[in-house]
């Protein structure tokens, strides 16, 4: 097995000389003696057998070979610095990884807001996000596969905090026959046409929710696919309001005029699988999710007047 003849320290010294314009400036920036800087570069050039620097006035610049080699060495230097930073974070008690299961009902904007905060505050902790439907989050908790989960029901043996209520809206594409009835629709009307539903991603105790009385049911695995099916006019369905807000606003989808049940709500809860043993990154993400939900709800309240105004104008 061969070992590298050069060290990352030597490449970092070369990088500093180029960045700061000379040996003395690099020595000051690196808190090293000028003789140590000069020795590192001389040794590096000797080991490589290639000239790396040349004088240009009072500044040092890379030779063509030096520029090509440093360009390849720079990602290695940055990777080593990240590795050391991560080691310090782990030594300080920060988790190497946090795993989160998120039900598809959770608003995407709130999730991205929480993840952005996590990325800025916990740069040395990896994150796994498992997107699940219904009991898929339960399975992840029971299997010990996640530290945090956003669920529609708190599974037995765990405790959870209410986050928000998500709303399902019965919708169809503008050309769907159900929208041409001209009167409130009942269950008999709905049974005549295909309904799209999203499959529970759990396998331990999968469940169904909502009205499922259509004679022809189309079952898909993804909420995105369900939206595409409804948008294409192939079926109607109860879809999460946060996913269809823009299509509704632009007339690409229309609410079904049901006599009852046009909307239904489902609560979302945040479960910390082992709250007392949770590390700082897990706790930070949990709090970030709570704050992101509050921001989401406040934005929703601010949009109510404009939405009402659009309805009045229509």
PDB file of C-alpha atoms in Angstrom:
ATOM      1  CA  UNK A   1       0.000   0.000   0.000  1.00  0.00           C
ATOM      2  CA  UNK A   2       1.383   3.388  -1.023  1.00  0.00           C
ATOM      3  CA  UNK A   3       1.103   6.547   1.063  1.00  0.00           C
ATOM      4  CA  UNK A   4       0.977  10.094  -0.354  1.00  0.00           C
ATOM      5  CA  UNK A   5       4.368  11.786  -0.414  1.00  0.00           C
ATOM      6  CA  UNK A   6       2.780  15.208   0.087  1.00  0.00           C
ATOM      7  CA  UNK A   7       0.597  16.432   2.952  1.00  0.00           C
ATOM      8  CA  UNK A   8      -2.529  18.568   3.089  1.00  0.00           C
ATOM      9  CA  UNK A   9      -0.598  20.994   5.271  1.00  0.00           C
ATOM     10  CA  UNK A  10       1.815  21.651   2.422  1.00  0.00           C
ATOM     11  CA  UNK A  11      -1.029  22.234  -0.035  1.00  0.00           C
ATOM     12  CA  UNK A  12      -2.776  24.553   2.438  1.00  0.00           C
ATOM     13  CA  UNK A  13       0.432  26.589   2.761  1.00  0.00           C
ATOM     14  CA  UNK A  14       0.686  26.859  -1.023  1.00  0.00           C
ATOM     15  CA  UNK A  15      -2.939  27.935  -1.176  1.00  0.00           C
ATOM     16  CA  UNK A  16      -2.317  30.635   1.450  1.00  0.00           C
ATOM     17  CA  UNK A  17       0.679  32.008  -0.433  1.00  0.00           C
ATOM     18  CA  UNK A  18      -1.463  32.432  -3.562  1.00  0.00           C
ATOM     19  CA  UNK A  19      -4.404  33.881  -1.651  1.00  0.00           C
ATOM     20  CA  UNK A  20      -2.338  36.423   0.289  1.00  0.00           C
ATOM     21  CA  UNK A  21       0.316  37.206  -2.338  1.00  0.00           C
ATOM     22  CA  UNK A  22       3.557  36.143  -0.674  1.00  0.00           C
ATOM     23  CA  UNK A  23       5.408  34.125   1.936  1.00  0.00           C
ATOM     24  CA  UNK A  24       5.311  36.770   4.673  1.00  0.00           C
ATOM     25  CA  UNK A  25       1.604  37.419   4.216  1.00  0.00           C
ATOM     26  CA  UNK A  26       0.825  33.684   4.234  1.00  0.00           C
ATOM     27  CA  UNK A  27       2.911  33.199   7.358  1.00  0.00           C
ATOM     28  CA  UNK A  28       0.911  35.907   9.110  1.00  0.00           C
ATOM     29  CA  UNK A  29      -2.427  34.475   7.994  1.00  0.00           C
ATOM     30  CA  UNK A  30      -1.480  30.938   9.053  1.00  0.00           C
ATOM     31  CA  UNK A  31       0.214  32.055  12.282  1.00  0.00           C
ATOM     32  CA  UNK A  32       3.439  30.343  11.193  1.00  0.00           C
ATOM     33  CA  UNK A  33       7.005  31.562  10.808  1.00  0.00           C
ATOM     34  CA  UNK A  34       8.058  32.641   7.341  1.00  0.00           C
ATOM     35  CA  UNK A  35      10.820  30.034   7.365  1.00  0.00           C
ATOM     36  CA  UNK A  36       8.245  27.281   8.055  1.00  0.00           C
ATOM     37  CA  UNK A  37       6.127  28.485   5.128  1.00  0.00           C
ATOM     38  CA  UNK A  38       9.137  28.588   2.816  1.00  0.00           C
ATOM     39  CA  UNK A  39      10.249  25.118   3.902  1.00  0.00           C
ATOM     40  CA  UNK A  40       6.800  23.585   3.294  1.00  0.00           C
ATOM     41  CA  UNK A  41       6.619  24.913  -0.251  1.00  0.00           C
ATOM     42  CA  UNK A  42      10.214  23.990  -1.059  1.00  0.00           C
ATOM     43  CA  UNK A  43       9.625  20.475   0.250  1.00  0.00           C
ATOM     44  CA  UNK A  44       6.372  20.189  -1.739  1.00  0.00           C
ATOM     45  CA  UNK A  45       8.073  21.194  -4.979  1.00  0.00           C
ATOM     46  CA  UNK A  46      10.939  18.781  -4.269  1.00  0.00           C
ATOM     47  CA  UNK A  47       8.574  15.868  -3.631  1.00  0.00           C
ATOM     48  CA  UNK A  48       6.564  16.602  -6.782  1.00  0.00           C
ATOM     49  CA  UNK A  49       9.512  17.460  -8.998  1.00  0.00           C
ATOM     50  CA  UNK A  50       7.509  20.352 -10.419  1.00  0.00           C
ATOM     51  CA  UNK A  51       7.851  24.115  -9.999  1.00  0.00           C
ATOM     52  CA  UNK A  52       4.693  25.497  -8.401  1.00  0.00           C
ATOM     53  CA  UNK A  53       5.376  29.205  -7.850  1.00  0.00           C
ATOM     54  CA  UNK A  54       7.036  32.051  -9.681  1.00  0.00           C
ATOM     55  CA  UNK A  55       7.543  35.688  -8.818  1.00  0.00           C
ATOM     56  CA  UNK A  56       5.503  38.379 -10.531  1.00  0.00           C
ATOM     57  CA  UNK A  57       6.679  41.711  -9.213  1.00  0.00           C
ATOM     58  CA  UNK A  58       6.299  41.625  -5.450  1.00  0.00           C
ATOM     59  CA  UNK A  59       3.717  38.871  -5.514  1.00  0.00           C
ATOM     60  CA  UNK A  60       4.004  35.141  -5.965  1.00  0.00           C
ATOM     61  CA  UNK A  61       1.824  33.452  -8.549  1.00  0.00           C
ATOM     62  CA  UNK A  62       1.249  29.882  -9.561  1.00  0.00           C
ATOM     63  CA  UNK A  63       2.934  28.341 -12.549  1.00  0.00           C
ATOM     64  CA  UNK A  64       0.664  26.593 -15.029  1.00  0.00           C
ATOM     65  CA  UNK A  65       1.475  23.257 -13.384  1.00  0.00           C
ATOM     66  CA  UNK A  66       0.969  24.733  -9.923  1.00  0.00           C
ATOM     67  CA  UNK A  67      -2.458  26.110 -10.865  1.00  0.00           C
ATOM     68  CA  UNK A  68      -3.566  22.742 -12.251  1.00  0.00           C
ATOM     69  CA  UNK A  69      -2.361  20.806  -9.207  1.00  0.00           C
ATOM     70  CA  UNK A  70      -3.732  23.242  -6.630  1.00  0.00           C
ATOM     71  CA  UNK A  71      -7.097  23.167  -8.385  1.00  0.00           C
ATOM     72  CA  UNK A  72      -7.246  19.416  -7.716  1.00  0.00           C
ATOM     73  CA  UNK A  73      -5.880  19.747  -4.177  1.00  0.00           C
ATOM     74  CA  UNK A  74      -8.357  22.445  -3.064  1.00  0.00           C
ATOM     75  CA  UNK A  75     -11.396  20.100  -2.695  1.00  0.00           C
ATOM     76  CA  UNK A  76      -9.189  17.766  -0.590  1.00  0.00           C
ATOM     77  CA  UNK A  77      -8.221  20.637   1.716  1.00  0.00           C
ATOM     78  CA  UNK A  78     -11.836  21.709   2.106  1.00  0.00           C
ATOM     79  CA  UNK A  79     -12.946  18.125   2.768  1.00  0.00           C
ATOM     80  CA  UNK A  80     -10.319  17.720   5.477  1.00  0.00           C
ATOM     81  CA  UNK A  81     -11.384  20.970   7.149  1.00  0.00           C
ATOM     82  CA  UNK A  82     -15.021  19.822   7.098  1.00  0.00           C
ATOM     83  CA  UNK A  83     -14.005  16.471   8.557  1.00  0.00           C
ATOM     84  CA  UNK A  84     -12.196  18.147  11.440  1.00  0.00           C
ATOM     85  CA  UNK A  85     -15.122  20.492  12.075  1.00  0.00           C
ATOM     86  CA  UNK A  86     -17.469  17.529  12.188  1.00  0.00           C
ATOM     87  CA  UNK A  87     -15.198  15.713  14.632  1.00  0.00           C
ATOM     88  CA  UNK A  88     -15.274  18.753  16.931  1.00  0.00           C
ATOM     89  CA  UNK A  89     -19.065  18.854  16.715  1.00  0.00           C
ATOM     90  CA  UNK A  90     -19.358  15.163  17.575  1.00  0.00           C
ATOM     91  CA  UNK A  91     -16.985  15.625  20.495  1.00  0.00           C
ATOM     92  CA  UNK A  92     -19.243  18.446  21.729  1.00  0.00           C
ATOM     93  CA  UNK A  93     -22.244  16.087  21.758  1.00  0.00           C
ATOM     94  CA  UNK A  94     -23.844  16.912  18.404  1.00  0.00           C
ATOM     95  CA  UNK A  95     -25.365  13.930  16.628  1.00  0.00           C
ATOM     96  CA  UNK A  96     -23.740  12.542  13.503  1.00  0.00           C
ATOM     97  CA  UNK A  97     -27.207  12.151  11.957  1.00  0.00           C
ATOM     98  CA  UNK A  98     -30.841  13.020  12.612  1.00  0.00           C
ATOM     99  CA  UNK A  99     -33.681  11.071  10.969  1.00  0.00           C
ATOM    100  CA  UNK A 100     -37.125  12.576  10.407  1.00  0.00           C
ATOM    101  CA  UNK A 101     -40.315  10.955   9.108  1.00  0.00           C
ATOM    102  CA  UNK A 102     -42.770  13.461   7.599  1.00  0.00           C
ATOM    103  CA  UNK A 103     -46.346  12.697   6.655  1.00  0.00           C
ATOM    104  CA  UNK A 104     -47.279  13.928   3.193  1.00  0.00           C
ATOM    105  CA  UNK A 105     -49.933  16.174   4.771  1.00  0.00           C
ATOM    106  CA  UNK A 106     -47.274  18.425   6.294  1.00  0.00           C
ATOM    107  CA  UNK A 107     -46.959  21.672   4.290  1.00  0.00           C
ATOM    108  CA  UNK A 108     -43.859  21.752   2.118  1.00  0.00           C
ATOM    109  CA  UNK A 109     -43.107  25.418   2.816  1.00  0.00           C
ATOM    110  CA  UNK A 110     -43.038  24.773   6.573  1.00  0.00           C
ATOM    111  CA  UNK A 111     -40.767  21.763   6.119  1.00  0.00           C
ATOM    112  CA  UNK A 112     -38.315  23.683   3.931  1.00  0.00           C
ATOM    113  CA  UNK A 113     -38.264  26.563   6.402  1.00  0.00           C
ATOM    114  CA  UNK A 114     -37.351  24.197   9.243  1.00  0.00           C
ATOM    115  CA  UNK A 115     -34.712  22.421   7.153  1.00  0.00           C
ATOM    116  CA  UNK A 116     -33.108  25.720   6.141  1.00  0.00           C
ATOM    117  CA  UNK A 117     -32.724  26.662   9.796  1.00  0.00           C
ATOM    118  CA  UNK A 118     -31.321  23.232  10.606  1.00  0.00           C
ATOM    119  CA  UNK A 119     -28.768  23.447   7.792  1.00  0.00           C
ATOM    120  CA  UNK A 120     -27.499  26.781   9.069  1.00  0.00           C
ATOM    121  CA  UNK A 121     -27.319  25.754  12.727  1.00  0.00           C
ATOM    122  CA  UNK A 122     -26.226  22.107  12.422  1.00  0.00           C
ATOM    123  CA  UNK A 123     -23.891  21.998   9.393  1.00  0.00           C
ATOM    124  CA  UNK A 124     -21.992  18.955  10.673  1.00  0.00           C
ATOM    125  CA  UNK A 125     -25.053  16.760  11.269  1.00  0.00           C
ATOM    126  CA  UNK A 126     -26.415  14.687   8.405  1.00  0.00           C
ATOM    127  CA  UNK A 127     -30.179  14.641   7.900  1.00  0.00           C
ATOM    128  CA  UNK A 128     -32.415  11.883   6.572  1.00  0.00           C
ATOM    129  CA  UNK A 129     -35.996  12.811   5.671  1.00  0.00           C
ATOM    130  CA  UNK A 130     -38.433   9.930   5.148  1.00  0.00           C
ATOM    131  CA  UNK A 131     -41.599  11.003   3.313  1.00  0.00           C
ATOM    132  CA  UNK A 132     -44.459   8.781   4.458  1.00  0.00           C
ATOM    133  CA  UNK A 133     -48.226   8.429   4.231  1.00  0.00           C
ATOM    134  CA  UNK A 134     -50.425   7.697   7.270  1.00  0.00           C
ATOM    135  CA  UNK A 135     -49.070   4.725   9.243  1.00  0.00           C
ATOM    136  CA  UNK A 136     -45.692   4.858   7.477  1.00  0.00           C
ATOM    137  CA  UNK A 137     -44.544   7.194  10.255  1.00  0.00           C
ATOM    138  CA  UNK A 138     -45.751   4.694  12.881  1.00  0.00           C
ATOM    139  CA  UNK A 139     -43.648   1.959  11.268  1.00  0.00           C
ATOM    140  CA  UNK A 140     -40.565   4.182  11.327  1.00  0.00           C
ATOM    141  CA  UNK A 141     -41.058   4.946  15.019  1.00  0.00           C
ATOM    142  CA  UNK A 142     -41.651   1.332  16.027  1.00  0.00           C
ATOM    143  CA  UNK A 143     -38.589   0.230  14.051  1.00  0.00           C
ATOM    144  CA  UNK A 144     -36.394   2.856  15.733  1.00  0.00           C
ATOM    145  CA  UNK A 145     -35.593   4.243  12.284  1.00  0.00           C
ATOM    146  CA  UNK A 146     -36.227   7.917  13.152  1.00  0.00           C
ATOM    147  CA  UNK A 147     -35.689  10.321  16.025  1.00  0.00           C
ATOM    148  CA  UNK A 148     -38.573  12.599  15.018  1.00  0.00           C
ATOM    149  CA  UNK A 149     -41.845  11.976  13.206  1.00  0.00           C
ATOM    150  CA  UNK A 150     -44.730  14.127  12.027  1.00  0.00           C
ATOM    151  CA  UNK A 151     -47.774  11.854  12.243  1.00  0.00           C
ATOM    152  CA  UNK A 152     -51.535  12.006  11.778  1.00  0.00           C
ATOM    153  CA  UNK A 153     -52.068   9.786  14.827  1.00  0.00           C
ATOM    154  CA  UNK A 154     -49.750   9.382  17.811  1.00  0.00           C
ATOM    155  CA  UNK A 155     -48.942   5.661  17.875  1.00  0.00           C
ATOM    156  CA  UNK A 156     -49.340   3.626  21.031  1.00  0.00           C
ATOM    157  CA  UNK A 157     -46.327   3.880  23.328  1.00  0.00           C
ATOM    158  CA  UNK A 158     -45.292   7.350  22.183  1.00  0.00           C
ATOM    159  CA  UNK A 159     -46.191  10.899  23.160  1.00  0.00           C
ATOM    160  CA  UNK A 160     -46.691  13.730  20.695  1.00  0.00           C
ATOM    161  CA  UNK A 161     -47.450  17.435  20.526  1.00  0.00           C
ATOM    162  CA  UNK A 162     -50.183  18.814  18.284  1.00  0.00           C
ATOM    163  CA  UNK A 163     -48.715  20.921  15.480  1.00  0.00           C
ATOM    164  CA  UNK A 164     -51.615  21.919  13.243  1.00  0.00           C
ATOM    165  CA  UNK A 165     -54.724  20.742  11.418  1.00  0.00           C
ATOM    166  CA  UNK A 166     -54.372  19.983   7.717  1.00  0.00           C
ATOM    167  CA  UNK A 167     -57.379  20.334   5.418  1.00  0.00           C
ATOM    168  CA  UNK A 168     -58.447  18.022   2.592  1.00  0.00           C
ATOM    169  CA  UNK A 169     -60.583  19.555  -0.164  1.00  0.00           C
ATOM    170  CA  UNK A 170     -62.721  17.568  -2.628  1.00  0.00           C
ATOM    171  CA  UNK A 171     -61.694  18.756  -6.094  1.00  0.00           C
ATOM    172  CA  UNK A 172     -61.820  17.867  -9.768  1.00  0.00           C
ATOM    173  CA  UNK A 173     -60.511  19.281 -13.031  1.00  0.00           C
ATOM    174  CA  UNK A 174     -62.729  21.985 -14.631  1.00  0.00           C
ATOM    175  CA  UNK A 175     -64.074  19.659 -17.319  1.00  0.00           C
ATOM    176  CA  UNK A 176     -65.067  16.851 -14.980  1.00  0.00           C
ATOM    177  CA  UNK A 177     -68.752  15.711 -15.360  1.00  0.00           C
ATOM    178  CA  UNK A 178     -69.381  16.144 -11.616  1.00  0.00           C
ATOM    179  CA  UNK A 179     -68.948  19.891 -12.000  1.00  0.00           C
ATOM    180  CA  UNK A 180     -71.682  20.063 -14.643  1.00  0.00           C
ATOM    181  CA  UNK A 181     -74.440  18.760 -12.367  1.00  0.00           C
ATOM    182  CA  UNK A 182     -75.587  22.246 -11.394  1.00  0.00           C
ATOM    183  CA  UNK A 183     -76.686  21.099  -7.933  1.00  0.00           C
ATOM    184  CA  UNK A 184     -75.123  19.879  -4.696  1.00  0.00           C
ATOM    185  CA  UNK A 185     -73.636  16.422  -5.115  1.00  0.00           C
ATOM    186  CA  UNK A 186     -74.387  13.405  -2.955  1.00  0.00           C
ATOM    187  CA  UNK A 187     -72.754  10.035  -2.465  1.00  0.00           C
ATOM    188  CA  UNK A 188     -74.715   8.467  -5.318  1.00  0.00           C
ATOM    189  CA  UNK A 189     -73.228  11.052  -7.703  1.00  0.00           C
ATOM    190  CA  UNK A 190     -69.686  10.363  -6.493  1.00  0.00           C
ATOM    191  CA  UNK A 191     -70.013   6.595  -6.822  1.00  0.00           C
ATOM    192  CA  UNK A 192     -70.409   6.884 -10.605  1.00  0.00           C
ATOM    193  CA  UNK A 193     -66.883   8.217 -11.246  1.00  0.00           C
ATOM    194  CA  UNK A 194     -63.320   7.154 -10.389  1.00  0.00           C
ATOM    195  CA  UNK A 195     -61.873   8.446  -7.135  1.00  0.00           C
ATOM    196  CA  UNK A 196     -58.117   8.688  -6.560  1.00  0.00           C
ATOM    197  CA  UNK A 197     -56.679   7.880  -3.120  1.00  0.00           C
ATOM    198  CA  UNK A 198     -53.136   7.709  -1.785  1.00  0.00           C
ATOM    199  CA  UNK A 199     -51.945   4.358  -0.462  1.00  0.00           C
ATOM    200  CA  UNK A 200     -50.815   4.095   3.160  1.00  0.00           C
ATOM    201  CA  UNK A 201     -47.024   3.646   3.034  1.00  0.00           C
ATOM    202  CA  UNK A 202     -47.012   1.608   6.249  1.00  0.00           C
ATOM    203  CA  UNK A 203     -46.996  -2.188   6.267  1.00  0.00           C
ATOM    204  CA  UNK A 204     -47.461  -2.974   9.970  1.00  0.00           C
ATOM    205  CA  UNK A 205     -51.066  -1.827  10.296  1.00  0.00           C
ATOM    206  CA  UNK A 206     -52.042   0.058   7.108  1.00  0.00           C
ATOM    207  CA  UNK A 207     -55.271   2.008   7.290  1.00  0.00           C
ATOM    208  CA  UNK A 208     -57.793   3.879   5.168  1.00  0.00           C
ATOM    209  CA  UNK A 209     -59.199   7.322   5.882  1.00  0.00           C
ATOM    210  CA  UNK A 210     -62.011   9.451   4.474  1.00  0.00           C
ATOM    211  CA  UNK A 211     -64.873   8.553   2.154  1.00  0.00           C
ATOM    212  CA  UNK A 212     -64.007   5.568  -0.050  1.00  0.00           C
ATOM    213  CA  UNK A 213     -67.388   4.749  -1.596  1.00  0.00           C
ATOM    214  CA  UNK A 214     -66.571   5.096  -5.297  1.00  0.00           C
ATOM    215  CA  UNK A 215     -67.241   2.028  -7.417  1.00  0.00           C
ATOM    216  CA  UNK A 216     -63.931   2.579  -9.194  1.00  0.00           C
ATOM    217  CA  UNK A 217     -61.021   3.584  -6.980  1.00  0.00           C
ATOM    218  CA  UNK A 218     -57.578   4.514  -8.277  1.00  0.00           C
ATOM    219  CA  UNK A 219     -54.880   3.982  -5.629  1.00  0.00           C
ATOM    220  CA  UNK A 220     -51.492   5.678  -6.034  1.00  0.00           C
ATOM    221  CA  UNK A 221     -48.403   5.835  -3.824  1.00  0.00           C
ATOM    222  CA  UNK A 222     -47.636   9.546  -4.026  1.00  0.00           C
ATOM    223  CA  UNK A 223     -49.673  12.694  -3.308  1.00  0.00           C
ATOM    224  CA  UNK A 224     -47.987  14.238  -6.360  1.00  0.00           C
ATOM    225  CA  UNK A 225     -49.353  11.461  -8.561  1.00  0.00           C
ATOM    226  CA  UNK A 226     -52.816  11.902  -7.051  1.00  0.00           C
ATOM    227  CA  UNK A 227     -52.702  15.597  -7.941  1.00  0.00           C
ATOM    228  CA  UNK A 228     -51.588  14.791 -11.483  1.00  0.00           C
ATOM    229  CA  UNK A 229     -54.428  12.265 -11.903  1.00  0.00           C
ATOM    230  CA  UNK A 230     -57.049  14.754 -10.736  1.00  0.00           C
ATOM    231  CA  UNK A 231     -55.548  17.586 -12.802  1.00  0.00           C
ATOM    232  CA  UNK A 232     -55.729  15.380 -15.885  1.00  0.00           C
ATOM    233  CA  UNK A 233     -59.477  14.913 -15.364  1.00  0.00           C
ATOM    234  CA  UNK A 234     -59.128  11.158 -14.808  1.00  0.00           C
ATOM    235  CA  UNK A 235     -60.596  11.149 -11.306  1.00  0.00           C
ATOM    236  CA  UNK A 236     -61.692  13.345  -8.433  1.00  0.00           C
ATOM    237  CA  UNK A 237     -60.293  13.239  -4.934  1.00  0.00           C
ATOM    238  CA  UNK A 238     -59.822  14.854  -1.547  1.00  0.00           C
ATOM    239  CA  UNK A 239     -56.392  16.484  -1.787  1.00  0.00           C
ATOM    240  CA  UNK A 240     -54.348  18.400   0.831  1.00  0.00           C
ATOM    241  CA  UNK A 241     -55.163  22.088   0.632  1.00  0.00           C
ATOM    242  CA  UNK A 242     -51.523  23.180   0.766  1.00  0.00           C
ATOM    243  CA  UNK A 243     -50.786  21.156  -2.388  1.00  0.00           C
ATOM    244  CA  UNK A 244     -53.671  22.531  -4.449  1.00  0.00           C
ATOM    245  CA  UNK A 245     -53.724  26.184  -3.404  1.00  0.00           C
ATOM    246  CA  UNK A 246     -52.107  27.411  -6.625  1.00  0.00           C
ATOM    247  CA  UNK A 247     -54.103  25.144  -8.994  1.00  0.00           C
ATOM    248  CA  UNK A 248     -57.318  26.348  -7.321  1.00  0.00           C
ATOM    249  CA  UNK A 249     -56.267  29.988  -7.559  1.00  0.00           C
ATOM    250  CA  UNK A 250     -55.516  29.638 -11.293  1.00  0.00           C
ATOM    251  CA  UNK A 251     -58.668  27.673 -12.100  1.00  0.00           C
ATOM    252  CA  UNK A 252     -56.812  24.449 -12.894  1.00  0.00           C
ATOM    253  CA  UNK A 253     -58.863  22.663 -10.222  1.00  0.00           C
ATOM    254  CA  UNK A 254     -62.310  23.396  -8.845  1.00  0.00           C
ATOM    255  CA  UNK A 255     -63.945  22.404  -5.551  1.00  0.00           C
ATOM    256  CA  UNK A 256     -66.705  19.837  -5.885  1.00  0.00           C
ATOM    257  CA  UNK A 257     -70.109  21.253  -4.759  1.00  0.00           C
ATOM    258  CA  UNK A 258     -70.877  18.510  -2.255  1.00  0.00           C
ATOM    259  CA  UNK A 259     -73.984  18.593  -0.103  1.00  0.00           C
ATOM    260  CA  UNK A 260     -71.743  17.630   2.809  1.00  0.00           C
ATOM    261  CA  UNK A 261     -68.132  16.628   3.382  1.00  0.00           C
ATOM    262  CA  UNK A 262     -66.563  19.023   0.888  1.00  0.00           C
ATOM    263  CA  UNK A 263     -63.678  19.481   3.309  1.00  0.00           C
ATOM    264  CA  UNK A 264     -62.270  17.380   6.117  1.00  0.00           C
ATOM    265  CA  UNK A 265     -59.456  17.961   8.565  1.00  0.00           C
ATOM    266  CA  UNK A 266     -56.681  15.793   9.928  1.00  0.00           C
ATOM    267  CA  UNK A 267     -54.448  16.753  12.841  1.00  0.00           C
ATOM    268  CA  UNK A 268     -50.670  16.565  12.638  1.00  0.00           C
ATOM    269  CA  UNK A 269     -48.508  15.785  15.666  1.00  0.00           C
ATOM    270  CA  UNK A 270     -44.778  15.952  16.328  1.00  0.00           C
ATOM    271  CA  UNK A 271     -43.369  12.856  18.048  1.00  0.00           C
ATOM    272  CA  UNK A 272     -39.896  12.813  19.592  1.00  0.00           C
ATOM    273  CA  UNK A 273     -39.080   9.114  19.856  1.00  0.00           C
ATOM    274  CA  UNK A 274     -36.824   9.557  22.892  1.00  0.00           C
ATOM    275  CA  UNK A 275     -37.276  13.127  24.076  1.00  0.00           C
ATOM    276  CA  UNK A 276     -35.231  12.783  27.276  1.00  0.00           C
ATOM    277  CA  UNK A 277     -32.258  11.298  25.423  1.00  0.00           C
ATOM    278  CA  UNK A 278     -32.489  13.544  22.360  1.00  0.00           C
ATOM    279  CA  UNK A 279     -29.313  15.313  21.312  1.00  0.00           C
ATOM    280  CA  UNK A 280     -28.979  19.033  20.558  1.00  0.00           C
ATOM    281  CA  UNK A 281     -29.488  18.667  16.796  1.00  0.00           C
ATOM    282  CA  UNK A 282     -32.691  16.651  17.284  1.00  0.00           C
ATOM    283  CA  UNK A 283     -34.020  19.198  19.770  1.00  0.00           C
ATOM    284  CA  UNK A 284     -33.116  22.067  17.447  1.00  0.00           C
ATOM    285  CA  UNK A 285     -34.932  20.479  14.511  1.00  0.00           C
ATOM    286  CA  UNK A 286     -38.016  19.779  16.644  1.00  0.00           C
ATOM    287  CA  UNK A 287     -38.181  23.396  17.751  1.00  0.00           C
ATOM    288  CA  UNK A 288     -37.550  24.552  14.191  1.00  0.00           C
ATOM    289  CA  UNK A 289     -40.528  22.520  12.966  1.00  0.00           C
ATOM    290  CA  UNK A 290     -42.775  24.089  15.619  1.00  0.00           C
ATOM    291  CA  UNK A 291     -41.674  27.604  14.676  1.00  0.00           C
ATOM    292  CA  UNK A 292     -42.049  26.874  10.963  1.00  0.00           C
ATOM    293  CA  UNK A 293     -45.632  25.739  11.547  1.00  0.00           C
ATOM    294  CA  UNK A 294     -46.431  28.974  13.398  1.00  0.00           C
ATOM    295  CA  UNK A 295     -45.031  31.016  10.509  1.00  0.00           C
ATOM    296  CA  UNK A 296     -47.052  28.933   8.049  1.00  0.00           C
ATOM    297  CA  UNK A 297     -50.267  29.471  10.002  1.00  0.00           C
ATOM    298  CA  UNK A 298     -49.644  33.209  10.270  1.00  0.00           C
ATOM    299  CA  UNK A 299     -49.123  33.424   6.505  1.00  0.00           C
ATOM    300  CA  UNK A 300     -52.366  31.537   6.005  1.00  0.00           C
ATOM    301  CA  UNK A 301     -54.259  34.040   8.147  1.00  0.00           C
ATOM    302  CA  UNK A 302     -52.777  36.926   6.156  1.00  0.00           C
ATOM    303  CA  UNK A 303     -53.948  35.328   2.905  1.00  0.00           C
ATOM    304  CA  UNK A 304     -57.552  34.917   4.062  1.00  0.00           C
ATOM    305  CA  UNK A 305     -58.666  38.494   3.193  1.00  0.00           C
ATOM    306  CA  UNK A 306     -57.208  38.295  -0.323  1.00  0.00           C
ATOM    307  CA  UNK A 307     -58.717  34.862  -0.870  1.00  0.00           C
ATOM    308  CA  UNK A 308     -62.121  36.118   0.281  1.00  0.00           C
ATOM    309  CA  UNK A 309     -61.798  39.118  -2.001  1.00  0.00           C
ATOM    310  CA  UNK A 310     -61.093  36.871  -4.992  1.00  0.00           C
ATOM    311  CA  UNK A 311     -64.145  34.754  -4.152  1.00  0.00           C
ATOM    312  CA  UNK A 312     -66.344  37.863  -3.950  1.00  0.00           C
ATOM    313  CA  UNK A 313     -65.031  39.100  -7.319  1.00  0.00           C
ATOM    314  CA  UNK A 314     -65.724  35.723  -8.898  1.00  0.00           C
TER     315      UNK A 314
END
